[in-house]
């Protein structure tokens, strides 16, 4: 007992004792012309609390140990200077950049976007506000290497370098968004771009901190629900926008205040819109492959100039509070989302009973629209303690609980209900061991997923993960290297019903509904090991080259493994990896399923100083056992079960099964800019992705088309103008049962006017999307022929800050 007492006292002393050393660091931050820089942020490395410079560029910050000051300011290169724990005065000169620099919260090691070894894109500030759309996919799709799945404008998820679904981790403040968007493309993400402070898109080694499934990348939505800096006065913002293409009105507001270390946050949004308009387009013929009759002429196609069932009615509200002290930061937040949105091309065809057919003969089957009701309650907690010990710098804990519900409403009645309750915790220790600086941590998640109703094609399941991870960096002169590892135990449990797997062709009068369903209790564990290494060489001020390599293992999600049923929104019958088709029968045989293993190489060249700058990324991703849905050539009919597509009933659905084959994805993404004059900036950006199966087995399905774009920004007085043109190339690299997609060009324009209203910083703006009213189809969409991109849209709005 004595030894335990001594050990406990030592641990408590190490964690909570404060150094007797106390010092005040004063200084001034200047630009290269020796002019003061105001609002530059200064904080002690490893400590969350920060101060900003005044109008003369001066600052004062308390320290209690030797360490490192981190000085950052948008559009300047960050500086780090050593401090010895004694009173001292410093003068810091910052070098301007030709691109905006933003601290990447998901980097874990306090890096800005220019210091990252892994490629990263960040949308923040007014640029984010101007580009914010109802979905993450539409908000981010203009970034190099990023596209959207596009199930209409209200359900669209990010695609990174051709990878989507479970391979793209979507997080909010570092914790999983925990919705059902990974289950199917018709399920919207629960993240709201309007409430975000910034949105980060990461690839490469940094993604290992967030899960083995992040083979494609991580999209981290950062907000200030739990304030981590002291707020000294009442501040706020409000915004109103009207979109003409869908007659949508959007309202957003934010309020923050604080006193004596205690801080409070509120934000809310309201969005209501109708079906969106499009250029005139031809509706696809239903089951065209079954309508070819000799000697019969096809009638003209039906046309449309809007996409039905694409309305949205959404409300979000978020509350948060925190206490920020010299060492301790602790806080909690609560968020509520309620969204109703239409699901385009989601139709149910109803067949009358045999005796009623005569009176309805010749009439078309009526189609019943379906919409989704999404509800989510989300609690988050955060604790951070800065020790400034010799080797431990900071201990932090993030916890979250999400209760998600997605109900599909059919003819006013609840049809299928999807629920997902997720508990998550992430504990990290930031440390310095000799010349190495890094972070180690533990990550736990438990997801309780359920689905009940006609579209419950994936059975209920409970998924748990327990993971240990570490990320370390060390500087060698102008070269910084980074090493990472993650060991994850992944467990999935489900009760699989065999009732739907047998389709006996019985005589009409016989009934087999009474046969009890066979239940198989399925449980499987996977151990995923992921490793990464990277280096960045700052060979000149403002210029660098970075190289990274990672090897990541991923276990299948329940939808990829256990799906077995009709997915009406995509018009398909889906089967998971755990099933086998033999003689028209479906058998559950989930043996010998191997993890998906990706080996990824990234090479980046960057210049961000002077009038000319660029970022160019080359990538190559070699994936073993790549999971994807493949058309089996069979169709499913409720009366006959599985059968060949040839001669099948026109209402039969194509059968898609998840399979695993070796694949490779490679390409380039780039962003080049030139400051022509102090008022004019020109950008050129683009990306290209090639995604193939190995052994010449063809291309992967629904890979986004390559894009190439240019943007002109011009400022004069209180006006800011921009004009962007983006060409999406034809996509003819297709797989079996897929059709090519024609290319198209979109032009977008915007104008912002800064109003002088005293204490309120006010902007009037008008954005014009698809200026030429171009007809465009998204190749990566499951419903591309039924849901083209919106036509010309005027967004008129006002936003104010105080």
Short mmCIF file of C-alpha atoms in Angstrom, two decimals, residues 387-628:
data_model
loop_
_atom_site.label_atom_id
_atom_site.label_comp_id
_atom_site.label_asym_id
_atom_site.label_seq_id
_atom_site.Cartn_x
_atom_site.Cartn_y
_atom_site.Cartn_z
CA UNK A 387 1.35 20.32 -18.42
CA UNK A 388 4.51 21.82 -19.95
CA UNK A 389 6.40 18.98 -18.35
CA UNK A 390 9.79 17.94 -19.66
CA UNK A 391 8.24 15.36 -21.96
CA UNK A 392 4.44 15.51 -21.62
CA UNK A 393 3.03 18.70 -23.17
CA UNK A 394 -0.70 18.14 -23.28
CA UNK A 395 -3.34 15.54 -22.38
CA UNK A 396 -6.70 15.77 -24.12
CA UNK A 397 -9.93 13.81 -24.31
CA UNK A 398 -12.79 14.09 -26.81
CA UNK A 399 -16.00 12.15 -26.27
CA UNK A 400 -19.20 12.04 -28.27
CA UNK A 401 -22.61 10.41 -28.32
CA UNK A 402 -24.84 10.56 -31.39
CA UNK A 403 -28.44 9.39 -31.71
CA UNK A 404 -29.30 9.35 -35.42
CA UNK A 405 -32.61 8.47 -37.06
CA UNK A 406 -33.48 8.45 -40.75
CA UNK A 407 -37.09 7.58 -41.61
CA UNK A 408 -38.39 7.28 -45.15
CA UNK A 409 -41.97 8.47 -45.53
CA UNK A 410 -44.13 6.81 -48.17
CA UNK A 411 -47.60 8.19 -48.88
CA UNK A 412 -47.64 9.90 -45.49
CA UNK A 413 -46.71 6.73 -43.59
CA UNK A 414 -43.36 5.72 -42.15
CA UNK A 415 -41.71 3.14 -44.41
CA UNK A 416 -38.14 2.19 -43.63
CA UNK A 417 -36.43 3.52 -40.51
CA UNK A 418 -32.63 3.59 -40.15
CA UNK A 419 -31.11 4.30 -36.75
CA UNK A 420 -27.53 4.59 -35.60
CA UNK A 421 -26.42 5.20 -32.01
CA UNK A 422 -22.73 5.86 -31.69
CA UNK A 423 -20.44 6.32 -28.71
CA UNK A 424 -16.92 7.54 -29.36
CA UNK A 425 -13.91 8.53 -27.26
CA UNK A 426 -10.44 9.70 -28.26
CA UNK A 427 -7.71 10.26 -25.67
CA UNK A 428 -4.34 11.70 -26.71
CA UNK A 429 -1.04 12.59 -25.10
CA UNK A 430 1.15 15.14 -26.86
CA UNK A 431 4.78 14.65 -25.91
CA UNK A 432 8.36 15.46 -26.67
CA UNK A 433 10.93 12.68 -26.40
CA UNK A 434 14.40 14.00 -27.09
CA UNK A 435 14.25 15.55 -30.55
CA UNK A 436 11.00 13.80 -31.42
CA UNK A 437 7.65 15.57 -31.08
CA UNK A 438 4.46 13.58 -31.39
CA UNK A 439 1.15 12.30 -30.20
CA UNK A 440 -0.02 8.92 -28.92
CA UNK A 441 -3.58 7.95 -28.19
CA UNK A 442 -6.43 5.53 -27.76
CA UNK A 443 -9.59 5.56 -29.87
CA UNK A 444 -12.84 3.73 -29.07
CA UNK A 445 -16.08 3.60 -31.05
CA UNK A 446 -19.27 1.61 -30.73
CA UNK A 447 -21.96 1.86 -33.38
CA UNK A 448 -25.39 0.27 -32.91
CA UNK A 449 -27.05 0.27 -36.34
CA UNK A 450 -30.58 -0.89 -37.11
CA UNK A 451 -32.93 -0.79 -40.09
CA UNK A 452 -36.59 -1.78 -40.20
CA UNK A 453 -38.87 -1.70 -43.22
CA UNK A 454 -39.06 -2.42 -46.94
CA UNK A 455 -35.58 -0.99 -47.66
CA UNK A 456 -33.84 -2.67 -44.74
CA UNK A 457 -31.40 -4.37 -47.06
CA UNK A 458 -28.70 -4.38 -44.37
CA UNK A 459 -29.42 -6.23 -41.08
CA UNK A 460 -28.99 -4.68 -37.67
CA UNK A 461 -25.42 -4.81 -36.42
CA UNK A 462 -23.17 -3.65 -33.60
CA UNK A 463 -19.67 -2.56 -34.57
CA UNK A 464 -16.90 -1.87 -32.06
CA UNK A 465 -13.36 -0.67 -32.57
CA UNK A 466 -10.50 -0.32 -30.12
CA UNK A 467 -7.37 1.31 -31.47
CA UNK A 468 -3.97 2.59 -30.39
CA UNK A 469 -2.20 5.14 -32.58
CA UNK A 470 0.99 7.16 -32.61
CA UNK A 471 2.28 9.99 -34.80
CA UNK A 472 5.87 11.27 -34.40
CA UNK A 473 7.90 13.95 -36.17
CA UNK A 474 11.49 15.13 -36.06
CA UNK A 475 13.30 17.95 -37.81
CA UNK A 476 16.68 17.53 -39.51
CA UNK A 477 17.64 21.01 -40.67
CA UNK A 478 15.27 21.88 -43.53
CA UNK A 479 13.78 18.38 -43.56
CA UNK A 480 10.98 17.19 -41.29
CA UNK A 481 10.08 13.51 -41.17
CA UNK A 482 6.85 12.03 -39.84
CA UNK A 483 6.10 8.44 -38.81
CA UNK A 484 2.71 7.02 -37.90
CA UNK A 485 1.08 3.74 -36.89
CA UNK A 486 -2.36 2.51 -35.88
CA UNK A 487 -3.35 -0.87 -34.47
CA UNK A 488 -7.09 -1.43 -34.50
CA UNK A 489 -9.29 -4.33 -33.37
CA UNK A 490 -12.55 -4.24 -35.34
CA UNK A 491 -15.52 -6.39 -34.26
CA UNK A 492 -18.89 -6.76 -35.96
CA UNK A 493 -21.91 -8.68 -34.59
CA UNK A 494 -25.19 -9.24 -36.39
CA UNK A 495 -28.20 -11.58 -36.51
CA UNK A 496 -28.58 -12.52 -40.18
CA UNK A 497 -32.03 -13.67 -41.30
CA UNK A 498 -32.11 -16.33 -44.01
CA UNK A 499 -35.81 -15.80 -44.82
CA UNK A 500 -35.13 -13.83 -47.98
CA UNK A 501 -32.44 -16.08 -49.28
CA UNK A 502 -34.63 -18.89 -50.63
CA UNK A 503 -37.05 -18.30 -53.48
CA UNK A 504 -38.90 -21.54 -54.08
CA UNK A 505 -41.05 -21.43 -57.20
CA UNK A 506 -44.33 -22.74 -55.79
CA UNK A 507 -47.74 -23.05 -57.36
CA UNK A 508 -50.05 -20.05 -57.13
CA UNK A 509 -52.30 -21.38 -54.42
CA UNK A 510 -49.50 -22.43 -52.10
CA UNK A 511 -48.26 -20.23 -49.27
CA UNK A 512 -44.84 -20.29 -47.73
CA UNK A 513 -45.01 -17.16 -45.58
CA UNK A 514 -45.46 -19.21 -42.45
CA UNK A 515 -42.04 -20.80 -42.72
CA UNK A 516 -39.94 -19.50 -39.86
CA UNK A 517 -36.86 -17.53 -40.81
CA UNK A 518 -33.53 -19.10 -40.02
CA UNK A 519 -31.39 -16.75 -37.91
CA UNK A 520 -27.62 -16.97 -38.01
CA UNK A 521 -25.70 -15.14 -35.30
CA UNK A 522 -22.70 -13.74 -37.10
CA UNK A 523 -19.65 -12.40 -35.28
CA UNK A 524 -16.23 -11.61 -36.69
CA UNK A 525 -13.05 -9.85 -35.52
CA UNK A 526 -10.47 -8.18 -37.73
CA UNK A 527 -7.12 -6.76 -36.65
CA UNK A 528 -6.10 -3.82 -38.83
CA UNK A 529 -2.53 -2.56 -38.85
CA UNK A 530 -1.74 0.68 -40.65
CA UNK A 531 1.68 2.34 -41.04
CA UNK A 532 2.86 5.58 -42.60
CA UNK A 533 6.03 7.55 -43.24
CA UNK A 534 6.60 10.92 -44.83
CA UNK A 535 9.02 13.80 -45.19
CA UNK A 536 8.90 17.44 -46.26
CA UNK A 537 11.93 19.40 -47.46
CA UNK A 538 11.78 23.20 -47.24
CA UNK A 539 14.57 23.65 -49.77
CA UNK A 540 13.95 27.41 -50.05
CA UNK A 541 11.86 29.85 -48.08
CA UNK A 542 8.29 29.37 -49.27
CA UNK A 543 9.09 26.31 -51.41
CA UNK A 544 8.93 22.65 -50.47
CA UNK A 545 8.66 19.11 -51.73
CA UNK A 546 6.92 16.35 -49.74
CA UNK A 547 6.83 12.58 -50.08
CA UNK A 548 4.69 10.18 -48.08
CA UNK A 549 3.83 6.50 -48.15
CA UNK A 550 1.20 4.66 -46.15
CA UNK A 551 -0.11 1.12 -45.92
CA UNK A 552 -3.62 0.83 -44.46
CA UNK A 553 -5.84 -2.15 -43.70
CA UNK A 554 -9.63 -1.84 -43.64
CA UNK A 555 -12.33 -4.33 -42.63
CA UNK A 556 -15.70 -4.33 -44.44
CA UNK A 557 -18.62 -2.36 -43.05
CA UNK A 558 -21.90 -4.14 -42.37
CA UNK A 559 -23.39 -2.82 -45.64
CA UNK A 560 -20.46 -4.19 -47.66
CA UNK A 561 -20.52 -7.52 -45.81
CA UNK A 562 -24.15 -8.31 -44.98
CA UNK A 563 -26.41 -6.47 -47.47
CA UNK A 564 -29.17 -8.66 -48.87
CA UNK A 565 -32.24 -6.97 -50.23
CA UNK A 566 -33.87 -4.38 -52.46
CA UNK A 567 -32.34 -0.90 -52.45
CA UNK A 568 -35.19 0.95 -54.09
CA UNK A 569 -33.53 4.35 -54.38
CA UNK A 570 -30.79 2.93 -56.64
CA UNK A 571 -33.15 0.48 -58.33
CA UNK A 572 -30.97 -2.51 -57.47
CA UNK A 573 -30.89 -5.69 -55.41
CA UNK A 574 -27.75 -5.59 -53.26
CA UNK A 575 -25.72 -8.49 -51.93
CA UNK A 576 -22.76 -8.29 -49.56
CA UNK A 577 -19.39 -10.00 -49.55
CA UNK A 578 -20.72 -12.68 -47.20
CA UNK A 579 -23.06 -14.23 -49.79
CA UNK A 580 -22.62 -16.70 -52.59
CA UNK A 581 -24.97 -17.31 -55.55
CA UNK A 582 -25.36 -20.89 -56.73
CA UNK A 583 -28.08 -22.22 -59.07
CA UNK A 584 -30.21 -19.12 -58.58
CA UNK A 585 -30.07 -19.41 -54.78
CA UNK A 586 -28.39 -17.08 -52.31
CA UNK A 587 -26.27 -18.68 -49.59
CA UNK A 588 -24.62 -17.01 -46.61
CA UNK A 589 -20.96 -18.07 -46.63
CA UNK A 590 -18.88 -15.30 -45.02
CA UNK A 591 -15.68 -17.31 -44.70
CA UNK A 592 -12.22 -16.21 -45.83
CA UNK A 593 -12.99 -12.51 -46.21
CA UNK A 594 -9.72 -10.61 -46.27
CA UNK A 595 -9.16 -6.98 -45.37
CA UNK A 596 -8.85 -4.30 -48.00
CA UNK A 597 -5.20 -3.18 -47.99
CA UNK A 598 -4.11 0.06 -49.62
CA UNK A 599 -0.52 1.13 -50.28
CA UNK A 600 -0.52 4.81 -51.16
CA UNK A 601 2.28 7.06 -52.45
CA UNK A 602 2.05 10.85 -52.52
CA UNK A 603 4.52 13.31 -54.05
CA UNK A 604 3.82 17.04 -53.64
CA UNK A 605 5.53 20.16 -54.95
CA UNK A 606 4.59 23.52 -53.41
CA UNK A 607 5.49 27.16 -53.85
CA UNK A 608 3.67 29.73 -51.73
CA UNK A 609 5.80 32.87 -51.73
CA UNK A 610 5.82 35.83 -54.08
CA UNK A 611 3.32 36.51 -56.87
CA UNK A 612 3.49 33.01 -58.35
CA UNK A 613 2.61 29.85 -56.43
CA UNK A 614 1.44 26.30 -56.94
CA UNK A 615 0.58 23.00 -55.34
CA UNK A 616 0.96 19.87 -57.47
CA UNK A 617 0.22 16.41 -56.05
CA UNK A 618 0.92 13.08 -57.75
CA UNK A 619 -0.58 9.96 -56.18
CA UNK A 620 -0.57 6.21 -56.72
CA UNK A 621 -2.79 3.87 -54.70
CA UNK A 622 -2.34 0.12 -54.95
CA UNK A 623 -5.27 -1.67 -53.25
CA UNK A 624 -5.49 -5.39 -52.56
CA UNK A 625 -8.97 -6.89 -52.10
CA UNK A 626 -10.72 -3.67 -53.17
CA UNK A 627 -14.41 -3.91 -52.20
CA UNK A 628 -16.85 -2.70 -54.84
#
